Coordinates of C-alpha atoms in Angstrom, one line a residue:
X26 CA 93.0 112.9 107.7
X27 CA 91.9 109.6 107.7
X28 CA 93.0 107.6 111.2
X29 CA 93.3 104.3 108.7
X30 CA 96.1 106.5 106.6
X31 CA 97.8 107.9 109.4
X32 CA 101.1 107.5 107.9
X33 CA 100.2 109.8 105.1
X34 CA 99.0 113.2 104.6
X35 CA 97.6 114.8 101.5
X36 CA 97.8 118.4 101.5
X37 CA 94.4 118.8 99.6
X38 CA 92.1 117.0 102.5
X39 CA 94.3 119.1 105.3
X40 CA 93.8 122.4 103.1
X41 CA 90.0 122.4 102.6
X42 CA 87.1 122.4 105.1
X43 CA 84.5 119.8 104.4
X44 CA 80.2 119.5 105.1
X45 CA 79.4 116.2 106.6
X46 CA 76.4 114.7 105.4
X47 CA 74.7 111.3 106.7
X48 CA 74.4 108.1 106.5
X49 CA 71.2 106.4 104.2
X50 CA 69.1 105.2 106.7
X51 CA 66.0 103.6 105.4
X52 CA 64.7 102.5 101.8
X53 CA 64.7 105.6 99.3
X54 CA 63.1 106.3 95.6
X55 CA 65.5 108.4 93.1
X56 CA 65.9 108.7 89.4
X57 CA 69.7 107.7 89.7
X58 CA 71.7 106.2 92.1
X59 CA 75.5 107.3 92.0
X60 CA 78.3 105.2 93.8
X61 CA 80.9 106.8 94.5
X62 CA 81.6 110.6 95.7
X63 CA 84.6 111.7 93.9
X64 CA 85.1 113.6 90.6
X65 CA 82.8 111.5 88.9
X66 CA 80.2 111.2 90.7
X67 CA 79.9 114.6 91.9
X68 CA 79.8 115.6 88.4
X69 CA 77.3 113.4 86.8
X70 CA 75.3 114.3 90.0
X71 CA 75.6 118.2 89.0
X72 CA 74.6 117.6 85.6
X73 CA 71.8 115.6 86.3
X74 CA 70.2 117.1 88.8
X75 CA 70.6 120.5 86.6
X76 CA 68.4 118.0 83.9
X77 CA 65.5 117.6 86.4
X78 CA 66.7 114.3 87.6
X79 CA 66.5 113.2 91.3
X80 CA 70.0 111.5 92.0
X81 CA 71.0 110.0 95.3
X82 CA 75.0 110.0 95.8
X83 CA 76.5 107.6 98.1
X84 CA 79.8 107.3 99.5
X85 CA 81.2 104.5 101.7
X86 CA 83.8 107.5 103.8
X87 CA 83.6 110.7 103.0
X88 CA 83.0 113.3 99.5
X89 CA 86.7 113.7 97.7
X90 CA 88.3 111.9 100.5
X91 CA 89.0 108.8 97.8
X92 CA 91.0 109.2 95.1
X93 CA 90.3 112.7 94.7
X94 CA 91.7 113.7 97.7
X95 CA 95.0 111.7 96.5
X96 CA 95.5 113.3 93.2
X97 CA 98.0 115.9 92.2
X98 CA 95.5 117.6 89.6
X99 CA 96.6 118.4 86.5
X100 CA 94.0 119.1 84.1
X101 CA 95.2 119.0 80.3
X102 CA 94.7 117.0 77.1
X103 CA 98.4 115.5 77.2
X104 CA 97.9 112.4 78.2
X105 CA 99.3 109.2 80.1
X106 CA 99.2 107.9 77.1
X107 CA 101.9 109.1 74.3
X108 CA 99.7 110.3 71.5
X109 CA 101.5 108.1 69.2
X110 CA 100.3 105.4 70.3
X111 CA 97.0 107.0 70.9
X112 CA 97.3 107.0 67.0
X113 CA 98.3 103.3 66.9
X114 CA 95.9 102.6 69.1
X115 CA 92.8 104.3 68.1
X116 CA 93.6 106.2 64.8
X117 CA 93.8 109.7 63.5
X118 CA 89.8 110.4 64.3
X119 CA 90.2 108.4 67.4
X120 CA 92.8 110.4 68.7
X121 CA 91.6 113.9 68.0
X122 CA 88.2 112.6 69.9
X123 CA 90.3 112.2 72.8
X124 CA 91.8 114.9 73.3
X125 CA 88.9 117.3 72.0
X126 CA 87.0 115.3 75.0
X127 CA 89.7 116.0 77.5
X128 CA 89.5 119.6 76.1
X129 CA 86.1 119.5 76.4
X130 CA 86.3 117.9 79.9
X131 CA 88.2 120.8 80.9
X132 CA 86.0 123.8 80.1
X133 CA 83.4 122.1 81.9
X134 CA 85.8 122.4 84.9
X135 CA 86.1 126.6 84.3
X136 CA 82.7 126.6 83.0
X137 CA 81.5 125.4 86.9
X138 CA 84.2 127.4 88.4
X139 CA 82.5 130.6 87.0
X140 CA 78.8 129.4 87.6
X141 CA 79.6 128.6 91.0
X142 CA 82.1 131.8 92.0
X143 CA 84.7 129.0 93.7
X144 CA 87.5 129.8 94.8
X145 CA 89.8 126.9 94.1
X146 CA 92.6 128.6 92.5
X147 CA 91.8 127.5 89.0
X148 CA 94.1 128.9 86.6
X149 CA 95.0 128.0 82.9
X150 CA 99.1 127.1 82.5
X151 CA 101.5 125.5 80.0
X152 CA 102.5 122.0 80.1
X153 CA 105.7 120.8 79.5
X154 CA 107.1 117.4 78.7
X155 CA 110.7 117.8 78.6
X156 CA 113.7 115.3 79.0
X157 CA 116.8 115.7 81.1
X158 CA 119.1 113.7 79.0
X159 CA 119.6 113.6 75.0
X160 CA 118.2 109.8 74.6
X161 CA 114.4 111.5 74.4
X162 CA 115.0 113.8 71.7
X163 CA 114.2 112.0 69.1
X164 CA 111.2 110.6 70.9
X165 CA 109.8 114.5 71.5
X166 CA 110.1 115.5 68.1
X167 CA 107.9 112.2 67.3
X168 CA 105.5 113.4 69.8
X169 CA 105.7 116.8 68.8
X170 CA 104.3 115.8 65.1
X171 CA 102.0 113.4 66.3
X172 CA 100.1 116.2 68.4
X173 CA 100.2 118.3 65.3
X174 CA 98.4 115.8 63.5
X175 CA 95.5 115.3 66.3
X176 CA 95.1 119.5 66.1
X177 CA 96.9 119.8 69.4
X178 CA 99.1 122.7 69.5
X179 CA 102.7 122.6 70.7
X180 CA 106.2 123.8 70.8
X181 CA 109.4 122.2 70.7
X182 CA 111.7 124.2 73.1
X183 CA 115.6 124.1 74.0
X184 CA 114.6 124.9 77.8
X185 CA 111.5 124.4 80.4
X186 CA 110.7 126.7 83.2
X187 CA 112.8 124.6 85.7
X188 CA 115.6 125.2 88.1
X189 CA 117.3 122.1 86.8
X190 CA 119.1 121.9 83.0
X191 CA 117.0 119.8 80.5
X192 CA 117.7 118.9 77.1
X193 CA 114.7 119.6 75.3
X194 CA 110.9 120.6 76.2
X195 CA 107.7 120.2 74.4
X196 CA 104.9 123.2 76.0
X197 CA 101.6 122.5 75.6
X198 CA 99.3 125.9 76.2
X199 CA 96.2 126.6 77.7
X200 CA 96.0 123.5 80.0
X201 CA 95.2 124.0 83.6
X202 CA 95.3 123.0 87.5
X203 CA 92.9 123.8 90.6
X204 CA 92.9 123.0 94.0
X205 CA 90.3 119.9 93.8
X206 CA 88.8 119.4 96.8
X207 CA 87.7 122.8 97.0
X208 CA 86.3 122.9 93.7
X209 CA 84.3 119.4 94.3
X210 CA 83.0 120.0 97.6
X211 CA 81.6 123.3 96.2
X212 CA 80.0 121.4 93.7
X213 CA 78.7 118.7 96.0
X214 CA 76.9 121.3 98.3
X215 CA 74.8 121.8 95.4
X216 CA 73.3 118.6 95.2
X217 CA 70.9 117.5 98.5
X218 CA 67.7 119.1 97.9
X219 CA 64.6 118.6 96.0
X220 CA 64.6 114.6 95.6
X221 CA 68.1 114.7 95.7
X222 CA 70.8 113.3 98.2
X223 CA 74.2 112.4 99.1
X224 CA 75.1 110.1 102.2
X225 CA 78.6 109.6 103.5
X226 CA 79.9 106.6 105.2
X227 CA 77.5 104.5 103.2
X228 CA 78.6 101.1 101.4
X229 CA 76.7 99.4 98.5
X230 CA 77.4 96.1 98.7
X231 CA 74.9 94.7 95.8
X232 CA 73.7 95.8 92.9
X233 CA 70.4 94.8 90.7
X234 CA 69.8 95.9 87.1
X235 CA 66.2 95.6 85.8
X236 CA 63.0 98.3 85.7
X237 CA 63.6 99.4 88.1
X238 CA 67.3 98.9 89.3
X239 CA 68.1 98.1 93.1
X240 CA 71.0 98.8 94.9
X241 CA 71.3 97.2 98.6
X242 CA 73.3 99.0 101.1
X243 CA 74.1 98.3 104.7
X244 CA 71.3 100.1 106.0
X245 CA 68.7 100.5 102.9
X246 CA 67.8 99.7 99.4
X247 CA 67.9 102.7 96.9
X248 CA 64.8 102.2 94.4
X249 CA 66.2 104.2 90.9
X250 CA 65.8 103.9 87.1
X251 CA 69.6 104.1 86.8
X252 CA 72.9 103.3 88.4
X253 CA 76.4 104.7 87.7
X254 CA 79.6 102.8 89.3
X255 CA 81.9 106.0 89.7
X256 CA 84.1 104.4 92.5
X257 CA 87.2 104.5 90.3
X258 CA 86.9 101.0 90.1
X259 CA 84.3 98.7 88.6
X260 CA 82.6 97.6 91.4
X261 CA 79.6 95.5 89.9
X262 CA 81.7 93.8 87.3
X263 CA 83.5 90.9 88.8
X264 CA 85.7 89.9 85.9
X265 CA 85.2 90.9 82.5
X266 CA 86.1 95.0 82.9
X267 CA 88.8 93.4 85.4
X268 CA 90.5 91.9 82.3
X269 CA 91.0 95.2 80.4
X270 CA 92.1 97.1 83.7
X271 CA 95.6 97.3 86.3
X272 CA 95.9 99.1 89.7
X273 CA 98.7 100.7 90.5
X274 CA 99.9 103.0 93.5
X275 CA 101.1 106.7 92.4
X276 CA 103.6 108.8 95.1
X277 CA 103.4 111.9 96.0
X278 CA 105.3 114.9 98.2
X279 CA 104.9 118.4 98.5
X280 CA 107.2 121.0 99.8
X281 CA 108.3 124.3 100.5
X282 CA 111.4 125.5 98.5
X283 CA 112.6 128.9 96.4
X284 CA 112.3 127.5 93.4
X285 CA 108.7 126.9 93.5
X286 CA 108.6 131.0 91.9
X287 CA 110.3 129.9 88.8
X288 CA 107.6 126.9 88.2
X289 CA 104.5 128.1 89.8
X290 CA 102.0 128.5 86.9
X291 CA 103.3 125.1 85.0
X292 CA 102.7 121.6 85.1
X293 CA 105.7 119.4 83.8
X294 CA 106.6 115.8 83.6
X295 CA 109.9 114.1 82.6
X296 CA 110.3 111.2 80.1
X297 CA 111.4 108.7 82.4
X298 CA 109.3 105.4 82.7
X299 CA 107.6 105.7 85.5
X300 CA 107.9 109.5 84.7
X301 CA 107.6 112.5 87.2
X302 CA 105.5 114.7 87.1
X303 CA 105.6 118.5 89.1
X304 CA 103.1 121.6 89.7
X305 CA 103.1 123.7 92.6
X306 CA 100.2 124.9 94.7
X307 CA 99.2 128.5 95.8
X308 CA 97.6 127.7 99.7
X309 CA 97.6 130.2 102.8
X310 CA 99.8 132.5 101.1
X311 CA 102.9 129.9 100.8
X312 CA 103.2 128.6 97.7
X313 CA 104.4 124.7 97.5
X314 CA 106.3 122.1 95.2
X315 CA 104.3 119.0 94.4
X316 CA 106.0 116.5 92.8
X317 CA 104.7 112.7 92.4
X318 CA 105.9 109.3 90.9
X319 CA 107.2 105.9 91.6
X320 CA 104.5 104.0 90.2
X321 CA 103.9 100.5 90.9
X322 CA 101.7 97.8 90.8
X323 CA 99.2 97.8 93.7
X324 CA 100.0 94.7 96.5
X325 CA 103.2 94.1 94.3
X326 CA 106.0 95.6 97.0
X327 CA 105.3 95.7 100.8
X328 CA 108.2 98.3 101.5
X329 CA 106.2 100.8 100.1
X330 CA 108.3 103.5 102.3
X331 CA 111.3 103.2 99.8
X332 CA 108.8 105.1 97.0
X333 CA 108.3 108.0 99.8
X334 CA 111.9 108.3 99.9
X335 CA 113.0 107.4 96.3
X336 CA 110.9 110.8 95.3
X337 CA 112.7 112.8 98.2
X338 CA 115.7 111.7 96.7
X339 CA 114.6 112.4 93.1
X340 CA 113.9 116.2 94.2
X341 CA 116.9 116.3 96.4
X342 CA 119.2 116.6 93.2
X343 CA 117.0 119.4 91.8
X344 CA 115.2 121.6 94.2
X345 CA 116.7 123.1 97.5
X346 CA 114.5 122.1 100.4
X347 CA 115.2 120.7 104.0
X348 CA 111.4 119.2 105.2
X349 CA 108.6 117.3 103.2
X350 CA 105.4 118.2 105.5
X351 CA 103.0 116.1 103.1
X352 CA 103.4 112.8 101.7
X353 CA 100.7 110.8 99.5
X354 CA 100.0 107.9 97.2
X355 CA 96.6 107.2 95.2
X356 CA 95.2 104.4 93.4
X357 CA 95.7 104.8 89.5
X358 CA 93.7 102.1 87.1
X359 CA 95.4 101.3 84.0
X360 CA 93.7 100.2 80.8
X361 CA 94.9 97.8 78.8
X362 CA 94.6 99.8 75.4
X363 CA 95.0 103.4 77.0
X364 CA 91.4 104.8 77.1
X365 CA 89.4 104.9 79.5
X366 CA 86.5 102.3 79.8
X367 CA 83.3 104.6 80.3
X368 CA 79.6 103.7 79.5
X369 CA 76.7 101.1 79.7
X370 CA 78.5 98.1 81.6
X371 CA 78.8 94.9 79.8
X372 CA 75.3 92.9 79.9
X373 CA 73.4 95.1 81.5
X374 CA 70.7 97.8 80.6
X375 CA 70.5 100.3 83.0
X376 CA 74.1 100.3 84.9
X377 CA 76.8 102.2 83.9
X378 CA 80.7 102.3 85.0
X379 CA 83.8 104.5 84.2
X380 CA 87.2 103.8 85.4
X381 CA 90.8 103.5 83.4
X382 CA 91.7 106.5 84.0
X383 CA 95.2 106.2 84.6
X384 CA 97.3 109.7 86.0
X385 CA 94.5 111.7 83.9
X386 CA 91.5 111.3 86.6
X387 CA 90.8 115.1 86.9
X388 CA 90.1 115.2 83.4
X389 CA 88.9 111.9 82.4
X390 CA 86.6 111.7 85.8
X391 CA 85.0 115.4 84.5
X392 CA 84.5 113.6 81.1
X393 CA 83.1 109.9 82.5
X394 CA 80.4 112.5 84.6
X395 CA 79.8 114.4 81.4
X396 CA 79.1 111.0 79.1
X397 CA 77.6 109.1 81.4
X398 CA 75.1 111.8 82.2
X399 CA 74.1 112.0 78.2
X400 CA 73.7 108.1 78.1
X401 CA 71.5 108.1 81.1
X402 CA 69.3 111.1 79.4
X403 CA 69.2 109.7 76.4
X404 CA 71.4 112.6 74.7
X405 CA 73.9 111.9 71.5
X406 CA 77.4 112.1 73.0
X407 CA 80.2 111.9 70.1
X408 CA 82.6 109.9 72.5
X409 CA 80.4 107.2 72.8
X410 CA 82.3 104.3 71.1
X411 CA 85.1 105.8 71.6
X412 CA 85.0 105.3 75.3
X413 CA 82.9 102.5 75.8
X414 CA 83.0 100.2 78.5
X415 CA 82.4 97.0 76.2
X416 CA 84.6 97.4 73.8
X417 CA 87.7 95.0 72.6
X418 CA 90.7 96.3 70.9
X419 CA 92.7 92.9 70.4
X420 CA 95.6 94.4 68.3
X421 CA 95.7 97.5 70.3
X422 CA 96.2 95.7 74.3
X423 CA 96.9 92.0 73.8
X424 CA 100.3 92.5 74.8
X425 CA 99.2 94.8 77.9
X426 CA 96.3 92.3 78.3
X427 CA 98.4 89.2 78.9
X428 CA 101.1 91.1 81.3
X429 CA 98.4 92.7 83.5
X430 CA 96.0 89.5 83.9
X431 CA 98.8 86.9 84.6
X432 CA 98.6 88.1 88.1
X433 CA 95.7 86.5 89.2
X434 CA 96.0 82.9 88.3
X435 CA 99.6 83.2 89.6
X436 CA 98.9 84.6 93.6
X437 CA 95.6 82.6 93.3
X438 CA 98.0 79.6 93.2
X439 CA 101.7 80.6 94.1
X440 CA 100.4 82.5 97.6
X441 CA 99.1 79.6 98.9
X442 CA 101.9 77.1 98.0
X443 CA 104.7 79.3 98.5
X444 CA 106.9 78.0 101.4
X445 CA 107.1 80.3 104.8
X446 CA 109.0 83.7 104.6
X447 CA 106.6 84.8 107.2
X448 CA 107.6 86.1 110.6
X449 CA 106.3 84.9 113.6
X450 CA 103.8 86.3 115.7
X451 CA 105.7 87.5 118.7
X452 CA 107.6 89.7 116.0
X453 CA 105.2 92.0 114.9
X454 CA 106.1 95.1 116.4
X455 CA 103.1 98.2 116.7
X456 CA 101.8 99.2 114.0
X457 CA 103.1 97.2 111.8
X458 CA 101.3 94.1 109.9
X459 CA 102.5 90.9 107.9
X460 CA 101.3 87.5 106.9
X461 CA 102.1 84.6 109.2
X462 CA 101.7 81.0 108.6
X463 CA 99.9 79.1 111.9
X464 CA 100.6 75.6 111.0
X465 CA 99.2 75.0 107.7
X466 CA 96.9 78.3 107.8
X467 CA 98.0 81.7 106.4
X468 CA 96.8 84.9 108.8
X469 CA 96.9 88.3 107.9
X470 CA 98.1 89.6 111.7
X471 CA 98.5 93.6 112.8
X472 CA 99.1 94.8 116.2
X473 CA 97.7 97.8 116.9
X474 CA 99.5 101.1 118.7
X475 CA 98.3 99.9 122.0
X476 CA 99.5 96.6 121.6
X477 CA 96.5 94.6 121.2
X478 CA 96.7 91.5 118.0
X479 CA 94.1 92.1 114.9
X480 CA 93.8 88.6 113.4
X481 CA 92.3 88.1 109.7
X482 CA 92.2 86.0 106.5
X483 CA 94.2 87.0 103.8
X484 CA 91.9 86.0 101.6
X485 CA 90.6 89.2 99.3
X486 CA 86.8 88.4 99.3
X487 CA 86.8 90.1 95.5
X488 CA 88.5 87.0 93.7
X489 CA 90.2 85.1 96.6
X490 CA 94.2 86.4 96.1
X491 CA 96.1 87.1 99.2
X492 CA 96.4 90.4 100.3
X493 CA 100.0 91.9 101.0
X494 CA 100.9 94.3 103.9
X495 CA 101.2 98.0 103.0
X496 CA 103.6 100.1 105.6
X497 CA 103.5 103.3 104.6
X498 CA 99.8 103.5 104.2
X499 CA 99.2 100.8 107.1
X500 CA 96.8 98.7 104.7
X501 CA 95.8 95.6 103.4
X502 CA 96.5 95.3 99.1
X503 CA 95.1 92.7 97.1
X504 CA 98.0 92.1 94.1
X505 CA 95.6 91.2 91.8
X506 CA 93.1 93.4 91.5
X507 CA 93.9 96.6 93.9
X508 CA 91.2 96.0 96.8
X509 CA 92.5 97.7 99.9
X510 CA 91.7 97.2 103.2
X511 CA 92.5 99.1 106.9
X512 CA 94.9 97.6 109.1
X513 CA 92.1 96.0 110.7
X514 CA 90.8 94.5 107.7
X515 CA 87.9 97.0 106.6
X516 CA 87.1 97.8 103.0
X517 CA 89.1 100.8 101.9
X518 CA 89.1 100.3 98.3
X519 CA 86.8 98.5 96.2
X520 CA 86.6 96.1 93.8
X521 CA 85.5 93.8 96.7
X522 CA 82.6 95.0 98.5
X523 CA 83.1 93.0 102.0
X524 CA 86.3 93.3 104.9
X525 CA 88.7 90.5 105.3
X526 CA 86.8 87.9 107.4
X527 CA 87.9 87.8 111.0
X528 CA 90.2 84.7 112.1
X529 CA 89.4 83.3 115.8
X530 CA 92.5 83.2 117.8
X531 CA 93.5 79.1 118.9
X532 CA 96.4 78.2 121.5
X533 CA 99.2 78.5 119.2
X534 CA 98.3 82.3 118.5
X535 CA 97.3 83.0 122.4
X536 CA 100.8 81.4 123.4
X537 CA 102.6 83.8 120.2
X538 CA 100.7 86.7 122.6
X539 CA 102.3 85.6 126.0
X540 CA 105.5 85.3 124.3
X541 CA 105.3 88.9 122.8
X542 CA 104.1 90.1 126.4
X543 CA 107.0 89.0 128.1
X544 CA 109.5 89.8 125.4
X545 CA 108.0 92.5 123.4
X546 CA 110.4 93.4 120.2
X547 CA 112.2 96.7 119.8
X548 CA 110.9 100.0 119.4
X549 CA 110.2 100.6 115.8
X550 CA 113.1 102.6 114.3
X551 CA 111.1 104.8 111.9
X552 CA 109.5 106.3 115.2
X553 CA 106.2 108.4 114.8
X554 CA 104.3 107.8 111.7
X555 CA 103.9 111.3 111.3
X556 CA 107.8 111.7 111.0
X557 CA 109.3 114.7 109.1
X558 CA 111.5 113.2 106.3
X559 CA 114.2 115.2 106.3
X560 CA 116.3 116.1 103.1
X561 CA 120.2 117.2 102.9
X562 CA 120.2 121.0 101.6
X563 CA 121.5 120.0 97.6
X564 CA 121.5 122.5 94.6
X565 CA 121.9 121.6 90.8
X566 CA 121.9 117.9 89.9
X567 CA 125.0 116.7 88.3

């Protein structure tokens, strides 16, 4: 577990063992450079490698420990998405690309699975969308017909495999789920070798498209014909893809409890906007509930905790459980016209990004590796246009478009006139962060668990919005465009490529010190970040 997460715990990183590799030292020569070791990355890397192509990985932490490592991995064609308006959106032949690409996406998955003998606990399963009250009936049976018509099976039911009463289902078959940091890091231990590379703890912090392409790192330049941005979010593009694209946080807990028997070998999620969505998890011979949720825009609420708890509540009326021993959130990116924005990025010749994926990254990340691999080898790929990176719908996200973008222009401006909410120094208890205003300055301030003052701008080096305090994850999040950033002010999530600049401390911030010395505050409440939540024993909902 990360030491800059501490106040999470995703059961995937703690239930997989991992091979470190290093860090790029030096100037290299590859065929492709790959930002980014997740999903994505790790699978264009596989397949092109496989083609005779010398690929070079990089990762700024460690393989699967992004956004991989923070998913709750369900792999299936049903997507975010409702597939009417995937119709809407995209058309009949539109929509029946999409989901015979997430199809396709898939068996890829089961395909490597076999090649490779792992043992990640891949297994196909029915989905089910289902809806606890009677207001979504109507909505299902739309659905229900609208799959039909994009040649995706399904089967209007009166009940779901749950140990809670719903009021109608709709079961998707031959869908599937997999432990996926097993699976990835299987995949990834493929790759060094023969020209090829991946180095961990490694940040690209330019990039430069041409014959060849260039991409500057910390420590050395990577010389390659190609570049792929598979960071999750568009890196190299510093406003147009930004446009067409959201960041949210998704929740997550998993559990022990006896009804896990009655779901294990199902994915589900309700209709409730934002929805839940449930699996459980085979590991060590226990098998847990994994339910997750609560999604919200990214920097947009600072007591992020109340998510955490709004989900133990959630299952608290429907499963009968007493501790939650893991709790996670991820970084989901929204686009504007529900695809995915995957291929050549916009003016350039020889870069490529994918990212959009919303709560489908399993699937879509397996198809961005799969597409972006063809484009880079020069293969015919049906889901070209249908994906790409470039393209404009007006009719099918203006709507989206103007809700997600008025962000920016209003914390660019707002943040910085906004009068003082902010508490003073002295006030900042351990571990614990906030914005304070030192006479006409804004500071992003945390104090550290041994007391000590970190002192930073709150200025998001992507596109200049303040940052907010995070305090469950203990992190820095831009509101604008999702970059995250340790409690210390280091680059946890991209776009922005650079930390939060460092703010000197002057008299009035040395004197807010010697008061907090002399009067320290009181113990945080909440105690240990590692707490146990704790749950009251409940049965059926009523």
């Amino acid at each position: 577990m990360s030491s800059e997460l501490a106040n999470t715990h995703s059961l995937w990183i703690d239930t997989s063992s991992a091979k470190t590799y290093p860090r790029l030292e030096g100037d290299i020569e590859v065929d492709v450079a790959i930002i980014g070791g997740g999903i994505t990355g790790i699978t264009a890397a596989d397949l092109l490698k496989r083609s005779g192509k010398r690929v070079a990985v990089i990762d700024f932490s460690r393989v699967g420990c992004g956004e991989t490592g923070h998913t709750t991995a369900h792999l299936t064609e049903v997507l975010d998405t409702s597939y009417q308006d995937l119709i809407s959106n995209f058309g009949i032949d539109g929509g029946r690309l999409a989901c015979q690409s997430s199809r396709k996406a898939i068996q890829r998955m089961e395909v490597n699975v076999q090649r490779l003998k792992i043992d990640c606990d891949f297994r196909r399963v029915p989905a089910w969308v289902f809806s606890e009250t009677s207001d979504e009936i109507d909505w299902l049976h739309s659905e229900a017909e609208a799959a039909l018509s994009l040649s995706v099976p399904n089967t209007l039911c009166d009940s779901a495999p749950s140990p809670f009463p719903v009021k109608k289902a709709l079961r998707f078959d031959h869908q599937a789920q997999f432990h996926p940091l097993k699976y990835l890091r299987a995949i990834a231990e493929t790759i060094p070798g023969d020209g090829s590379h991946i180095f961990e703890h490694t940040r690209a912090i330019d990039f430069q498209d041409g014959e060849p392409c260039k991409v500057t790192t910390e420590r050395g330049t990577i010389t390659c014909k190609s570049i792929f941005i598979a960071a999750n979010v568009p890196i190299s593009n510093r406003l147009f893809l930004h446009t067409k694209i959201a960041a949210y946080r998704t929740y997550a807990i998993a559990f022990k409890a006896p009804e896990a028997k009655m779901i294990a070998g199902n994915l589900m999620w309700d209709t409730l906007d934002p929805y839940h969505y449930i699996r459980t998890a085979h590991i060590n011979g226990e098998e847990y509930i994994i339910v997750g949720g609560e999604d919200h825009k990214t920097g947009h609420d600072v007591h992020t905790d109340t998510h955490f708890q709004n989900l133990i509540d959630w299952c608290g009326t429907r499963f009968d459980f007493i501790q939650v021993p893991y709790r996670w959130s991820g970084q989901i990116i929204n686009p504007v016209d529900g695809l995915p924005y995957i291929g050549r990025n916009s003016m350039c010749d020889n870069i490529y990004v994918a990212t959009g994926y919303s709560g489908n990254g399993m699937t879509f990340g397996t198809l961005a590796g799969m597409l972006v691999s063809d484009l880079i080898l020069g293969q015919q790929n049906p889901w070209t246009e249908l994906y790409a990176a470039t393209r404009v719908k007006p009719m099918a996200s203006a709507k989206q478009f103007l809700s997600e973008n008025i962000d920016f222009p209003t914390h660019l401006i707002s943040d910085r006139l906004s009068a003082s909410q902010e508490p003073d120094l002295e006030h900042i208890r351990e571990n614990e962060g906030a914005l304070v205003r030192v006479g006409a300055k804004k500071i992003a301030a945390y104090r550290d668990t041994e007391g000590q003052m970190h002192m930073m701008s709150p200025v998001c080096p992507h596109m200049g919005c303040y940052v907010n305090w995070n305090n469950s994850e203990k992190s820095w999040d831009c509101p604008c465009h999702g970059s995250r950033f340790s409690p210390v002010g280091k680059l946890l999530n991209g776009p922005a490529v650079t930390d939060l600049a460092s703010e000197e401390a002057d008299d009035t911030l040395l004197y807010a010190e010697q008061r907090y010395e002399e009067h320290p505050p009181n113990a945080n409440p909440l105690g240990s970040p590692l707490m146990t939540f704790m749950c009251p024993f409940k049965t059926n909902p009523v």
